[in-house]
Short mmCIF file of C-alpha atoms in Angstrom, two decimals:
data_model
loop_
_atom_site.label_atom_id
_atom_site.label_comp_id
_atom_site.label_asym_id
_atom_site.label_seq_id
_atom_site.Cartn_x
_atom_site.Cartn_y
_atom_site.Cartn_z
CA MET A 763 176.71 64.13 -0.99
CA TYR A 764 174.85 66.27 1.54
CA LYS A 765 172.51 68.99 0.28
CA VAL A 766 172.26 72.42 1.94
CA LEU A 767 169.52 74.90 1.03
CA VAL A 768 170.81 78.47 1.45
CA VAL A 769 167.98 80.95 2.07
CA GLU A 770 170.05 84.08 1.41
CA ASP A 771 169.20 86.91 -1.00
CA GLU A 772 172.71 88.39 -1.26
CA LYS A 773 174.46 86.58 -4.11
CA GLY A 774 177.94 87.41 -2.82
CA ILE A 775 177.23 85.73 0.50
CA TYR A 776 175.66 82.72 -1.23
CA ASP A 777 178.70 82.38 -3.52
CA GLY A 778 181.03 82.50 -0.51
CA ILE A 779 179.05 79.77 1.26
CA GLU A 780 179.07 77.62 -1.87
CA THR A 781 182.84 78.07 -2.22
CA VAL A 782 183.68 76.96 1.32
CA LEU A 783 181.26 74.00 1.44
CA LYS A 784 181.92 72.49 -2.00
CA PRO A 785 185.37 71.01 -1.16
CA TRP A 786 183.72 69.08 1.68
CA ASN A 787 181.31 67.27 -0.67
CA ILE A 788 178.39 69.49 0.34
CA GLU A 789 176.14 70.70 -2.47
CA THR A 790 174.42 74.08 -2.02
CA PHE A 791 171.12 75.22 -3.50
CA ALA A 792 170.04 78.86 -3.88
CA ILE A 793 166.46 80.08 -3.50
CA LYS A 794 165.00 81.30 -6.79
CA ASP A 795 161.56 82.35 -5.52
CA PHE A 796 161.65 84.07 -2.12
CA SER A 797 157.85 84.28 -2.08
CA ASN A 798 157.60 80.49 -1.82
CA VAL A 799 160.58 79.14 0.07
CA THR A 800 158.58 76.13 1.31
CA ALA A 801 158.02 74.83 -2.21
CA GLU A 802 161.73 75.05 -2.99
CA PHE A 803 162.52 73.31 0.30
CA VAL A 804 160.23 70.42 -0.64
CA LYS A 805 161.71 70.21 -4.14
CA THR A 806 165.31 70.24 -2.89
CA GLU A 807 164.88 67.88 0.10
CA PRO A 808 167.98 69.31 1.82
CA HIS A 809 169.80 67.78 4.74
CA LEU A 810 170.27 71.24 6.30
CA VAL A 811 169.01 74.79 5.80
CA LEU A 812 171.07 77.98 6.21
CA MET A 813 168.55 80.75 6.89
CA ASP A 814 169.05 84.52 6.76
CA ILE A 815 166.64 86.67 8.80
CA GLY A 816 166.22 89.69 6.50
CA LEU A 817 164.65 88.39 3.28
CA PRO A 818 162.26 89.65 0.57
CA PHE A 819 158.52 89.09 1.18
CA TYR A 820 158.77 87.25 4.55
CA ASN A 821 161.61 87.07 7.05
CA GLY A 822 163.61 84.01 8.05
CA PHE A 823 161.61 83.48 11.24
CA TYR A 824 158.46 83.03 9.15
CA TRP A 825 160.08 80.50 6.81
CA CYS A 826 161.62 78.61 9.70
CA THR A 827 158.15 78.21 11.20
CA GLU A 828 156.73 77.05 7.86
CA ILE A 829 159.48 74.47 7.36
CA ARG A 830 159.03 73.23 10.92
CA LYS A 831 155.41 72.36 10.06
CA LEU A 832 156.77 69.88 7.52
CA SER A 833 160.15 68.69 8.72
CA LYS A 834 162.67 68.44 11.55
CA VAL A 835 165.58 69.16 9.19
CA PRO A 836 168.33 71.20 10.92
CA ILE A 837 168.02 74.98 10.38
CA VAL A 838 170.98 77.26 11.08
CA PHE A 839 170.36 81.02 11.09
CA ILE A 840 173.01 83.27 9.51
CA SER A 841 172.49 86.97 10.11
CA SER A 842 174.16 90.26 10.95
CA ALA A 843 171.21 90.92 13.28
CA SER A 844 172.95 88.93 15.99
CA ASP A 845 171.68 90.65 19.12
CA ASN A 846 170.47 88.45 21.94
CA MET A 847 166.80 88.98 21.12
CA ASN A 848 167.17 87.71 17.55
CA ILE A 849 169.27 84.75 18.66
CA VAL A 850 166.68 83.76 21.28
CA MET A 851 163.85 84.22 18.76
CA ALA A 852 165.68 82.08 16.18
CA MET A 853 165.98 79.24 18.68
CA ASN A 854 162.37 79.61 19.81
CA MET A 855 161.18 79.46 16.20
CA GLY A 856 162.85 76.09 15.72
CA GLY A 857 166.41 76.99 14.74
CA ASP A 858 169.26 74.67 15.68
CA ASP A 859 172.10 77.19 15.70
CA PHE A 860 172.97 80.82 14.94
CA ILE A 861 176.04 82.13 13.09
CA ALA A 862 176.63 85.89 13.12
CA LYS A 863 177.65 87.73 9.93
CA PRO A 864 180.33 88.34 8.91
CA PHE A 865 181.46 84.81 9.64
CA ASP A 866 184.67 82.90 9.10
CA GLY A 867 184.33 80.22 6.42
CA ASN A 868 186.10 77.66 8.60
CA VAL A 869 183.64 78.24 11.43
CA LEU A 870 180.71 77.79 9.05
CA VAL A 871 182.15 74.55 7.68
CA ALA A 872 182.86 73.21 11.18
CA LYS A 873 179.33 73.96 12.44
CA VAL A 874 177.64 72.54 9.32
CA GLN A 875 179.74 69.37 9.45
CA ALA A 876 179.07 68.90 13.19
CA ILE A 877 175.30 69.14 12.69
CA LEU A 878 175.33 66.83 9.66
CA ARG A 879 177.33 64.22 11.59
CA ARG A 880 175.07 64.46 14.61
CA VAL A 881 171.83 64.21 12.66
CA TYR A 882 172.66 61.87 9.80
CA ASP A 883 175.27 59.41 11.06
CA PHE A 884 172.44 57.26 12.39
CA ALA A 885 169.49 58.50 10.34
CA ASP A 886 168.56 59.07 6.73
CA SER A 887 167.10 62.27 5.34
CA VAL A 888 163.34 62.55 5.55
CA PRO A 889 161.64 62.88 2.18
CA ILE A 890 158.45 64.93 1.88
CA LEU A 891 155.90 64.27 -0.84
CA GLU A 892 153.80 67.19 -2.13
CA HIS A 893 150.65 67.47 -4.24
CA LYS A 894 148.28 70.43 -4.68
CA GLY A 895 149.84 72.19 -1.70
CA ALA A 896 149.44 69.16 0.59
CA PHE A 897 152.54 67.66 2.20
CA LEU A 898 153.06 64.07 3.35
CA ASN A 899 156.07 63.66 5.65
CA THR A 900 157.23 60.04 5.38
CA GLY A 901 159.47 60.45 8.42
CA ASP A 902 156.80 61.10 11.04
CA SER A 903 153.70 60.09 9.01
CA THR A 904 152.11 63.54 9.18
CA PHE A 905 149.94 65.13 6.50
CA MET A 906 149.64 68.92 6.21
CA TYR A 907 147.37 71.17 4.17
CA ASN A 908 146.69 74.90 4.60
CA ASP A 909 148.91 75.02 7.71
CA LYS A 910 146.74 72.35 9.34
CA GLN A 911 147.77 68.83 10.25
CA ILE A 912 145.24 66.24 9.10
CA PRO A 913 145.33 63.13 11.31
CA LEU A 914 145.64 59.85 9.42
CA SER A 915 145.15 56.25 10.49
CA LYS A 916 147.92 53.79 9.67
CA ASN A 917 145.98 52.47 6.66
CA GLU A 918 145.14 55.98 5.42
CA PHE A 919 148.80 56.95 5.59
CA ARG A 920 149.83 53.84 3.62
CA ILE A 921 147.19 54.53 0.95
CA LEU A 922 148.32 58.16 0.54
CA LEU A 923 152.00 57.18 0.58
CA THR A 924 151.54 54.57 -2.15
CA LEU A 925 149.46 56.89 -4.34
CA MET A 926 151.73 59.92 -3.89
CA GLN A 927 154.84 57.83 -4.59
CA ASN A 928 153.17 56.88 -7.87
CA LYS A 929 151.71 60.32 -8.66
CA GLY A 930 150.37 60.43 -12.23
CA LYS A 931 150.14 56.63 -12.43
CA THR A 932 147.16 54.40 -11.80
CA VAL A 933 147.74 52.14 -8.79
CA SER A 934 145.86 48.86 -8.91
CA ARG A 935 143.66 47.75 -6.04
CA GLU A 936 145.92 44.71 -5.68
CA LYS A 937 149.00 46.88 -5.18
CA LEU A 938 147.20 49.02 -2.60
CA MET A 939 146.02 45.94 -0.72
CA GLU A 940 149.56 44.60 -0.66
CA ALA A 941 150.83 47.97 0.66
CA LEU A 942 148.19 47.96 3.39
CA TRP A 943 148.40 44.40 4.62
CA LYS A 944 151.82 43.17 3.39
CA THR A 945 150.46 39.70 2.85
CA ASP A 946 149.38 37.32 0.11
CA THR A 947 146.50 36.14 2.30
CA PHE A 948 143.11 37.02 0.86
CA VAL A 949 141.63 40.23 2.18
CA ASP A 950 138.08 41.26 1.31
CA GLU A 951 138.27 44.04 -1.32
CA ASN A 952 135.41 45.79 0.43
CA THR A 953 137.84 46.54 3.26
CA LEU A 954 140.02 48.52 0.85
CA THR A 955 136.96 50.34 -0.49
CA VAL A 956 135.94 51.33 3.03
CA ASN A 957 139.47 52.62 3.83
CA VAL A 958 139.67 54.67 0.63
CA GLY A 959 136.17 56.03 1.23
CA ARG A 960 137.04 57.19 4.75
CA LEU A 961 140.25 58.81 3.52
CA ARG A 962 138.43 60.63 0.71
CA LYS A 963 135.83 61.97 3.13
CA LYS A 964 138.57 63.21 5.46
CA LEU A 965 140.38 64.93 2.57
CA GLU A 966 137.16 66.55 1.31
CA GLU A 967 136.32 67.84 4.80
CA ASN A 968 139.73 69.53 4.89
CA GLY A 969 139.47 71.25 1.49
CA LEU A 970 140.88 68.55 -0.80
CA PRO A 971 137.95 67.23 -2.88
CA GLY A 972 138.92 64.98 -5.79
CA PHE A 973 142.44 64.46 -4.41
CA ILE A 974 142.13 60.71 -5.11
CA GLU A 975 140.50 59.71 -8.40
CA THR A 976 139.02 56.32 -9.30
CA LYS A 977 139.97 54.60 -12.54
CA VAL A 978 137.05 52.21 -13.04
CA GLY A 979 138.20 48.63 -13.35
CA MET A 980 141.84 49.67 -12.85
CA GLY A 981 142.42 51.27 -9.45
CA TYR A 982 143.15 54.75 -8.06
CA ILE A 983 145.30 57.71 -9.10
CA ILE A 984 146.58 61.04 -7.83
CA SER A 985 146.93 62.94 -11.10
#
């Protein structure tokens, strides 16, 4: 089942969208906190976003830009403000399509299905892992914090990925070494220590001290 996040503050419109998409095996999710749409996006991991322009706190252009920092998920704007300037701005901000309100339910379904087929017939959805406001995109191996992309080496990405996939659990040094080198061949443990040390320094320099904790004699944890 495909998941669609509907960033729309008018319940009647949301209900209408849910009604027309449900028969096509598309599950819709409503925004509960319009002051933090990004967090709900990460939690939902949708295949597509339907985005209104006029929203509480920040407008749809702002949230489109924020989501684009984390993901290439398709974003379709739905708005009554359908003048040429808003349509052009929506596309420039990273939108994939624009549907003017009021819209026909059949048109909405057709456009949503076309985008889902185009994007996901040959690709899986891209999960994003989050911790303390930092986002690791497993699709393009990017790491974001405070609207800034933090460059990672291949080994640093694999360390963060393994730890964030096991958030709250201690990951042994052996498991991390296997994730890094994918081999049973002996690798000097000091090499792992050096990689973790470099990653920690990079995280601290970008405002994330203590992101990775050491469990003496056991391994590492993101708690």
